[in-house]
């Protein structure tokens, strides 16, 4: 498939299924979106919606992780499914070709003209942590308490220097530059410090510096500000913005916080029950959402602006009724049908088509045209 030159990442028809004793856990279902060069796209949605699973799939580690969890259980059916998956992969076949839904990742992840899902682990390693970098969820725990900041950031660079052409001085220069980019003051002095001598917010910025040192084309940041207070959140988000502009970096930012998404993203994909239900410019999603789930999710955890709007309209803040569906047992039809106030029979029978309803505005809903104005 031809992907436009100005697209950094195109995720297409992505599925990612875990195995469990209840059967396949459908964490990601048919997700499609693109990130253009220099663009920041947010993945926004409730806990368990599949946001991290999308990131792990793009990074090429979802299969390894889900297979690892499967190997720790003695479930015979799951072992059979993984075996079948291996056969399919060897032959370059999909679940559809095999006539059975299989665990792991399926679909396409286009990056620089290549479908990453066809790469073997050795080829993937040239891209992961190098051209595509990751700031994982709950990540300050992933810093090594015993090594200095310089050693840890530099390590990210050494790991990808296959020809050993980098000299120590060049590494030091890049470490200092990365620390400077995330605005960690006194970089030259502080490079010799260990994580315990930093605040949580500073550790988070060190992790972002680590993700930047290889000059990536795409940075994936999973909930980069959850562990820190409001003041620091803003400083971390500012640091991310500065870096993005300076490096013309594309970004996939995962968060269930409206403020974080609004402050950093050009576009947003909204997820529930493993499905991308709406994708549009951030302003459209936050101020004029269309999909019933997006509306309900924003109402359930409103920003100050949304609270003002809700009050103006004489409405009240309320949570989403009911629970998200179990991804091991999704309802037929629309993934939101059990909780949607606009549900009709068709919604329980047929999964909606993911369609572009206006330029760059995609939606997964049978009833988009009939929904009342927000
Ligand atoms: N190892 C696993 N085995 C089986 N199911 C899993 C596993 N890890 C995650 N899941 C399930 O996959 C679904 C998607 O999880 P994921 O972590 O991608 O959601 P998320 O949107 O990132 O949530 P959060 O906002 O809480 O981080 C959830 O229902 C989760 O329970
Ligand atoms: S398809 Fe139906 S159930 Fe799903 S969001 Fe639209 S109106 Fe609601
Ligand atoms: Mg997550």
Short mmCIF file of C-alpha atoms and ligand atoms in Angstrom, two decimals:
data_model
loop_
_atom_site.label_atom_id
_atom_site.label_comp_id
_atom_site.label_asym_id
_atom_site.label_seq_id
_atom_site.Cartn_x
_atom_site.Cartn_y
_atom_site.Cartn_z
CA UNK A 1 0.00 0.00 0.00
CA UNK A 2 1.21 3.52 -0.79
CA UNK A 3 1.43 5.79 2.24
CA UNK A 4 1.82 9.57 1.66
CA UNK A 5 5.39 10.87 2.07
CA UNK A 6 4.37 13.22 4.85
CA UNK A 7 2.94 10.40 6.97
CA UNK A 8 5.32 9.19 9.71
CA UNK A 9 3.14 6.36 10.97
CA UNK A 10 0.07 4.68 9.56
CA UNK A 11 -1.68 2.09 11.69
CA UNK A 12 -4.18 0.17 9.61
CA UNK A 13 -6.74 -2.42 10.63
CA UNK A 14 -4.71 -3.13 13.77
CA UNK A 15 -5.86 -5.94 16.02
CA UNK A 16 -4.08 -7.03 19.20
CA UNK A 17 -5.46 -9.95 21.20
CA UNK A 18 -4.18 -11.41 24.46
CA UNK A 19 -4.94 -14.98 25.49
CA UNK A 20 -6.57 -15.65 28.85
CA UNK A 21 -8.45 -18.47 30.55
CA UNK A 22 -11.65 -16.79 29.35
CA UNK A 23 -10.44 -16.87 25.73
CA UNK A 24 -9.07 -14.12 23.51
CA UNK A 25 -8.95 -10.70 25.18
CA UNK A 26 -9.61 -8.33 22.28
CA UNK A 27 -7.56 -5.37 23.49
CA UNK A 28 -7.35 -3.65 20.06
CA UNK A 29 -9.95 -4.08 17.32
CA UNK A 30 -9.49 -2.79 13.78
CA UNK A 31 -7.81 0.45 14.70
CA UNK A 32 -6.79 2.77 11.83
CA UNK A 33 -5.14 6.21 12.01
CA UNK A 34 -2.14 8.15 10.71
CA UNK A 35 0.38 10.54 12.22
CA UNK A 36 1.87 13.09 9.83
CA UNK A 37 5.42 14.44 10.08
CA UNK A 38 5.79 16.77 13.07
CA UNK A 39 2.24 16.02 14.19
CA UNK A 40 1.19 15.01 17.67
CA UNK A 41 -1.69 12.56 17.97
CA UNK A 42 -3.31 11.67 21.29
CA UNK A 43 -4.96 8.40 22.22
CA UNK A 44 -7.66 9.28 24.73
CA UNK A 45 -10.08 6.98 26.49
CA UNK A 46 -11.08 5.14 29.63
CA UNK A 47 -8.88 2.72 31.53
CA UNK A 48 -8.66 -0.65 29.77
CA UNK A 49 -9.65 0.84 26.39
CA UNK A 50 -6.54 -0.57 24.69
CA UNK A 51 -4.36 2.55 24.43
CA UNK A 52 -1.18 0.96 25.79
CA UNK A 53 -1.84 -2.15 23.69
CA UNK A 54 -1.78 0.03 20.54
CA UNK A 55 1.60 1.44 21.65
CA UNK A 56 3.01 -2.02 22.39
CA UNK A 57 1.84 -3.22 18.97
CA UNK A 58 3.53 -0.32 17.16
CA UNK A 59 6.71 -1.03 19.13
CA UNK A 60 6.60 -4.68 18.07
CA UNK A 61 6.50 -6.07 21.60
CA UNK A 62 2.82 -6.97 21.99
CA UNK A 63 3.24 -10.54 20.70
CA UNK A 64 6.23 -11.24 22.95
CA UNK A 65 4.46 -9.87 26.00
CA UNK A 66 1.15 -11.61 25.45
CA UNK A 67 2.95 -14.86 24.58
CA UNK A 68 4.97 -14.55 27.77
CA UNK A 69 1.79 -14.24 29.85
CA UNK A 70 0.33 -17.26 28.00
CA UNK A 71 3.48 -19.33 28.70
CA UNK A 72 2.99 -18.88 32.43
CA UNK A 73 -0.36 -20.71 32.30
CA UNK A 74 -1.09 -24.32 31.37
CA UNK A 75 -4.11 -23.53 29.18
CA UNK A 76 -4.03 -26.04 26.31
CA UNK A 77 -6.31 -24.07 24.00
CA UNK A 78 -4.14 -20.97 24.31
CA UNK A 79 -1.02 -22.99 23.52
CA UNK A 80 -2.77 -24.34 20.39
CA UNK A 81 -3.70 -20.80 19.32
CA UNK A 82 -0.12 -19.52 19.72
CA UNK A 83 1.18 -22.48 17.72
CA UNK A 84 -1.25 -21.67 14.95
CA UNK A 85 -0.17 -18.03 15.10
CA UNK A 86 3.48 -19.08 14.60
CA UNK A 87 2.52 -21.16 11.57
CA UNK A 88 0.56 -18.24 10.13
CA UNK A 89 3.46 -15.84 10.66
CA UNK A 90 5.96 -18.20 9.05
CA UNK A 91 3.75 -18.44 5.98
CA UNK A 92 2.96 -14.68 6.00
CA UNK A 93 -0.73 -15.41 6.54
CA UNK A 94 -3.31 -13.49 8.57
CA UNK A 95 -5.98 -14.71 11.00
CA UNK A 96 -8.47 -14.35 8.16
CA UNK A 97 -6.40 -16.65 5.91
CA UNK A 98 -6.25 -19.21 8.73
CA UNK A 99 -10.05 -19.06 9.15
CA UNK A 100 -9.76 -18.50 12.89
CA UNK A 101 -9.18 -15.53 15.19
CA UNK A 102 -5.62 -15.69 16.52
CA UNK A 103 -3.77 -14.08 19.43
CA UNK A 104 -1.15 -11.37 19.01
CA UNK A 105 -1.03 -8.57 16.49
CA UNK A 106 -2.66 -8.47 13.08
CA UNK A 107 -2.95 -5.67 10.51
CA UNK A 108 -0.37 -3.13 9.32
CA UNK A 109 1.92 -0.61 10.95
CA UNK A 110 3.51 1.46 8.16
CA UNK A 111 6.62 3.42 9.07
CA UNK A 112 8.97 4.91 6.47
CA UNK A 113 7.52 2.82 3.69
CA UNK A 114 7.81 -0.47 5.60
CA UNK A 115 5.15 -2.56 7.27
CA UNK A 116 6.79 -3.06 10.67
CA UNK A 117 4.64 -6.09 11.41
CA UNK A 118 6.48 -8.03 8.69
CA UNK A 119 9.93 -7.42 10.26
CA UNK A 120 11.82 -9.98 12.27
CA UNK A 121 13.08 -9.13 15.77
CA UNK A 122 16.59 -8.18 14.57
CA UNK A 123 15.19 -5.72 12.03
CA UNK A 124 12.70 -4.35 14.55
CA UNK A 125 15.50 -3.63 17.02
CA UNK A 126 17.03 -1.16 14.56
CA UNK A 127 13.83 0.86 14.76
CA UNK A 128 12.60 0.40 18.33
CA UNK A 129 14.40 2.67 20.78
CA UNK A 130 16.07 4.39 17.85
CA UNK A 131 13.73 5.76 15.18
CA UNK A 132 10.67 5.08 17.32
CA UNK A 133 11.20 5.69 21.01
CA UNK A 134 8.99 5.08 24.00
CA UNK A 135 8.37 6.69 27.36
CA UNK A 136 6.43 3.88 29.08
CA UNK A 137 3.49 4.18 31.46
CA UNK A 138 4.56 4.54 35.13
CA UNK A 139 8.03 4.95 33.76
CA UNK A 140 10.08 6.67 36.45
CA UNK A 141 10.41 3.22 38.04
CA UNK A 142 12.29 2.12 34.92
CA UNK A 143 15.33 4.29 35.72
CA UNK A 144 18.25 2.44 37.27
CA UNK A 145 18.85 3.90 40.77
CA UNK A 146 22.54 2.95 40.73
CA UNK A 147 23.70 4.56 37.46
CA UNK A 148 24.25 8.22 36.73
CA UNK A 149 21.94 10.11 34.41
CA UNK A 150 24.74 10.42 31.85
CA UNK A 151 25.30 6.65 31.83
CA UNK A 152 21.60 5.90 31.44
CA UNK A 153 20.86 8.40 28.70
CA UNK A 154 24.10 7.54 26.91
CA UNK A 155 23.20 3.84 27.02
CA UNK A 156 20.19 4.46 24.78
CA UNK A 157 22.62 5.78 22.20
CA UNK A 158 25.29 3.07 22.56
CA UNK A 159 22.62 0.41 22.19
CA UNK A 160 22.00 1.56 18.61
CA UNK A 161 25.53 2.39 17.63
CA UNK A 162 26.14 -0.83 15.75
CA UNK A 163 29.38 0.34 14.14
CA UNK A 164 30.84 1.75 17.38
CA UNK A 165 31.64 5.00 15.65
CA UNK A 166 30.53 7.11 18.58
CA UNK A 167 33.23 8.45 20.80
CA UNK A 168 32.66 9.25 24.44
CA UNK A 169 32.86 12.96 23.82
CA UNK A 170 30.20 12.76 21.12
CA UNK A 171 27.95 10.83 23.50
CA UNK A 172 28.49 13.42 26.22
CA UNK A 173 27.61 16.18 23.78
CA UNK A 174 24.38 14.44 22.82
CA UNK A 175 23.49 13.69 26.47
CA UNK A 176 23.91 17.35 27.37
CA UNK A 177 21.91 18.43 24.34
CA UNK A 178 19.07 16.05 25.24
CA UNK A 179 19.05 17.28 28.87
CA UNK A 180 19.04 20.84 27.62
CA UNK A 181 16.11 20.13 25.31
CA UNK A 182 13.96 18.96 28.21
CA UNK A 183 15.14 22.04 30.14
CA UNK A 184 16.85 20.24 32.97
CA UNK A 185 18.99 23.10 34.29
CA UNK A 186 22.72 22.73 35.06
CA UNK A 187 22.94 19.71 32.76
CA UNK A 188 26.73 19.54 32.97
CA UNK A 189 26.70 19.19 36.74
CA UNK A 190 23.59 17.10 37.03
CA UNK A 191 24.56 14.49 34.45
CA UNK A 192 26.68 12.88 37.20
CA UNK A 193 23.75 12.58 39.60
CA UNK A 194 21.62 9.47 40.21
CA UNK A 195 17.82 9.31 39.88
CA UNK A 196 17.30 9.48 43.69
CA UNK A 197 18.78 12.98 43.64
CA UNK A 198 16.04 14.13 41.25
CA UNK A 199 12.36 14.86 41.81
CA UNK A 200 9.74 12.64 40.12
CA UNK A 201 9.10 15.38 37.55
CA UNK A 202 12.82 15.64 36.79
CA UNK A 203 13.11 11.86 36.45
CA UNK A 204 10.26 12.01 33.95
CA UNK A 205 12.16 14.63 31.96
CA UNK A 206 15.28 12.43 32.06
CA UNK A 207 13.20 9.64 30.52
CA UNK A 208 12.01 11.99 27.80
CA UNK A 209 15.65 13.03 27.19
CA UNK A 210 16.52 9.34 26.93
CA UNK A 211 13.79 8.88 24.34
CA UNK A 212 15.17 11.80 22.33
CA UNK A 213 18.89 11.12 22.22
CA UNK A 214 18.73 8.93 19.13
CA UNK A 215 16.98 11.69 17.13
CA UNK A 216 13.83 9.62 16.64
CA UNK A 217 11.17 10.30 14.04
CA UNK A 218 8.40 9.21 16.38
CA UNK A 219 8.13 9.33 20.16
CA UNK A 220 5.42 7.39 21.96
CA UNK A 221 4.70 8.72 25.46
CA UNK A 222 2.29 6.71 27.62
CA UNK A 223 0.68 8.83 30.36
CA UNK A 224 3.82 10.95 30.76
CA UNK A 225 2.44 13.11 33.58
CA UNK A 226 0.31 10.85 35.78
CA UNK A 227 2.79 10.57 38.65
CA UNK A 228 3.37 14.30 39.10
CA UNK A 229 1.48 17.27 40.53
CA UNK A 230 -0.24 19.93 38.40
CA UNK A 231 2.65 22.43 38.37
CA UNK A 232 5.14 19.84 37.21
CA UNK A 233 2.68 18.41 34.70
CA UNK A 234 2.69 21.74 32.94
CA UNK A 235 6.50 21.92 32.90
CA UNK A 236 6.78 18.40 31.48
CA UNK A 237 4.18 19.16 28.81
CA UNK A 238 5.99 22.40 27.96
CA UNK A 239 9.26 20.46 27.64
CA UNK A 240 7.58 17.99 25.27
CA UNK A 241 6.21 20.85 23.15
CA UNK A 242 9.57 22.60 22.89
CA UNK A 243 11.28 19.39 21.85
CA UNK A 244 8.66 18.52 19.28
CA UNK A 245 8.92 21.88 17.58
CA UNK A 246 12.70 21.91 17.66
CA UNK A 247 13.05 18.40 16.24
CA UNK A 248 9.93 18.36 14.02
CA UNK A 249 9.14 15.19 15.93
CA UNK A 250 5.95 13.17 15.44
CA UNK A 251 4.35 11.96 18.63
CA UNK A 252 1.77 9.51 19.87
CA UNK A 253 0.71 10.63 23.32
CA UNK A 254 -1.47 8.38 25.44
CA UNK A 255 -3.59 9.84 28.20
CA UNK A 256 -7.03 9.83 29.73
CA UNK A 257 -6.55 13.42 30.86
CA UNK A 258 -8.24 16.13 28.77
CA UNK A 259 -5.78 18.82 29.90
CA UNK A 260 -2.74 16.79 28.85
CA UNK A 261 -4.23 15.96 25.45
CA UNK A 262 -5.39 19.52 24.81
CA UNK A 263 -1.99 20.96 25.73
CA UNK A 264 0.05 18.68 23.48
CA UNK A 265 -1.95 17.12 20.66
CA UNK A 266 -2.95 18.33 17.19
CA UNK A 267 -5.36 15.42 16.71
CA UNK A 268 -7.00 12.89 19.01
CA UNK A 269 -8.22 9.34 18.65
CA UNK A 270 -10.83 8.33 21.21
CA UNK A 271 -10.85 4.69 22.34
CA UNK A 272 -13.29 2.46 24.18
CA UNK A 273 -13.39 -1.34 24.36
CA UNK A 274 -10.42 -1.66 22.00
CA UNK A 275 -12.07 0.40 19.24
CA UNK A 276 -11.17 3.81 17.90
CA UNK A 277 -14.61 5.44 17.91
CA UNK A 278 -13.70 8.99 16.88
CA UNK A 279 -10.64 10.66 15.38
CA UNK A 280 -10.38 14.39 14.66
CA UNK A 281 -8.57 17.63 15.44
CA UNK A 282 -8.17 18.16 19.21
CA UNK A 283 -10.41 21.22 19.14
CA UNK A 284 -13.22 19.23 17.49
CA UNK A 285 -12.93 16.36 19.99
CA UNK A 286 -12.78 18.59 23.07
CA UNK A 287 -15.24 21.30 22.06
CA UNK A 288 -17.63 19.69 19.59
CA UNK A 289 -17.42 15.92 20.07
CA UNK A 290 -19.79 13.82 17.97
CA UNK A 291 -19.52 10.21 19.10
CA UNK A 292 -21.79 9.35 22.05
CA UNK A 293 -18.84 7.76 23.86
CA UNK A 294 -16.62 10.83 23.38
CA UNK A 295 -19.40 13.07 24.70
CA UNK A 296 -20.05 10.83 27.70
CA UNK A 297 -16.35 10.46 28.49
CA UNK A 298 -15.71 14.21 28.37
CA UNK A 299 -18.83 14.83 30.51
CA UNK A 300 -17.74 12.23 33.07
CA UNK A 301 -14.41 13.93 33.74
CA UNK A 302 -14.83 17.49 32.50
CA UNK A 303 -12.20 20.20 32.13
CA UNK A 304 -13.02 23.68 33.52
CA UNK A 305 -14.16 24.75 30.06
CA UNK A 306 -16.53 21.80 29.73
CA UNK A 307 -17.90 22.43 33.26
CA UNK A 308 -18.73 26.01 32.19
CA UNK A 309 -20.44 24.74 29.05
CA UNK A 310 -22.41 22.09 30.97
CA UNK A 311 -23.62 24.76 33.43
CA UNK A 312 -24.58 27.15 30.62
CA UNK A 313 -26.76 24.46 29.13
CA UNK A 314 -28.36 23.62 32.48
CA UNK A 315 -26.98 20.05 32.31
CA UNK A 316 -25.29 18.17 35.11
CA UNK A 317 -21.97 16.34 35.27
CA UNK A 318 -22.48 12.61 35.26
CA UNK A 319 -20.48 9.44 34.83
CA UNK A 320 -20.92 6.94 32.01
CA UNK A 321 -23.66 4.53 33.10
CA UNK A 322 -22.72 0.86 33.46
CA UNK A 323 -19.31 -0.75 33.04
CA UNK A 324 -17.12 -1.04 29.93
CA UNK A 325 -17.68 -4.39 28.21
CA UNK A 326 -15.33 -7.28 28.97
CA UNK A 327 -12.79 -7.40 26.09
CA UNK A 328 -12.91 -11.22 26.34
CA UNK A 329 -16.63 -11.07 25.63
CA UNK A 330 -17.46 -8.00 23.57
CA UNK A 331 -21.14 -7.45 22.72
CA UNK A 332 -22.16 -7.93 19.09
CA UNK A 333 -22.51 -4.70 17.09
CA UNK A 334 -21.27 -1.35 18.35
CA UNK A 335 -18.81 -1.69 21.29
CA UNK A 336 -20.63 1.13 23.13
CA UNK A 337 -24.19 -0.17 22.62
CA UNK A 338 -24.67 -1.39 26.21
CA UNK A 339 -24.04 2.10 27.59
CA UNK A 340 -25.25 4.43 24.82
CA UNK A 341 -28.32 6.61 25.30
CA UNK A 342 -28.92 6.68 21.51
CA UNK A 343 -28.82 2.90 20.99
CA UNK A 344 -31.20 1.31 18.43
CA UNK A 345 -31.61 -2.26 17.17
CA UNK A 346 -29.06 -1.85 14.37
CA UNK A 347 -26.43 -0.89 16.97
CA UNK A 348 -26.82 -4.28 18.65
CA UNK A 349 -26.62 -6.22 15.39
CA UNK A 350 -23.97 -4.68 13.22
CA UNK A 351 -20.63 -3.10 13.93
CA UNK A 352 -20.63 0.42 12.45
CA UNK A 353 -18.33 1.25 9.57
CA UNK A 354 -15.41 3.52 10.49
CA UNK A 355 -16.04 6.43 8.14
CA UNK A 356 -14.81 9.95 7.39
CA UNK A 357 -17.83 12.18 8.05
CA UNK A 358 -16.00 15.46 7.40
CA UNK A 359 -12.45 16.11 6.24
CA UNK A 360 -10.08 14.51 8.80
CA UNK A 361 -12.98 13.61 11.10
CA UNK A 362 -13.58 9.86 11.43
CA UNK A 363 -16.31 8.19 13.39
CA UNK A 364 -17.59 4.72 14.28
CA UNK A 365 -21.33 5.19 14.79
CA UNK A 366 -24.44 4.17 12.83
CA UNK A 367 -26.35 7.24 13.92
CA UNK A 368 -23.89 10.10 13.47
CA UNK A 369 -26.24 12.07 11.18
CA UNK A 370 -29.16 11.83 13.64
CA UNK A 371 -27.37 12.74 16.86
CA UNK A 372 -28.46 15.98 18.60
CA UNK A 373 -26.04 18.88 18.62
CA UNK A 374 -23.53 18.83 21.51
N1 LIG B 1 -1.42 -9.55 29.94
C1 LIG B 1 -2.71 -9.41 29.71
N2 LIG B 1 -3.50 -10.50 29.57
C2 LIG B 1 -4.81 -10.37 29.31
N3 LIG B 1 -5.43 -9.16 29.19
C3 LIG B 1 -4.69 -8.05 29.32
C4 LIG B 1 -3.29 -8.09 29.59
N4 LIG B 1 -2.82 -6.83 29.67
C5 LIG B 1 -3.88 -6.02 29.44
N5 LIG B 1 -4.99 -6.74 29.23
C6 LIG B 1 -6.35 -6.24 28.97
O1 LIG B 1 -6.33 -5.59 27.69
C7 LIG B 1 -7.21 -4.48 27.71
C8 LIG B 1 -6.49 -3.26 27.21
O2 LIG B 1 -5.48 -2.92 28.14
P1 LIG B 1 -4.53 -1.63 27.95
O3 LIG B 1 -3.51 -1.71 29.01
O4 LIG B 1 -4.07 -1.57 26.55
O5 LIG B 1 -5.56 -0.43 28.26
P2 LIG B 1 -5.26 1.13 28.50
O6 LIG B 1 -6.22 1.88 27.65
O7 LIG B 1 -3.83 1.41 28.29
O8 LIG B 1 -5.66 1.31 30.03
P3 LIG B 1 -5.04 2.30 31.15
O9 LIG B 1 -5.60 3.68 30.84
O10 LIG B 1 -5.56 1.74 32.44
O11 LIG B 1 -3.56 2.24 31.06
C9 LIG B 1 -7.73 -4.34 29.14
O12 LIG B 1 -9.00 -4.94 29.21
C10 LIG B 1 -6.74 -5.14 29.95
O13 LIG B 1 -7.36 -5.71 31.08
S1 LIG B 2 -23.66 2.98 16.88
FE1 LIG B 2 -25.49 3.14 18.14
S2 LIG B 2 -24.87 2.37 20.16
FE2 LIG B 2 -23.01 2.85 19.01
S3 LIG B 2 -22.51 4.90 19.58
FE3 LIG B 2 -23.71 5.06 17.72
S4 LIG B 2 -25.81 5.31 18.43
FE4 LIG B 2 -24.63 4.59 20.18
MG1 LIG B 3 -2.31 2.09 29.52
#
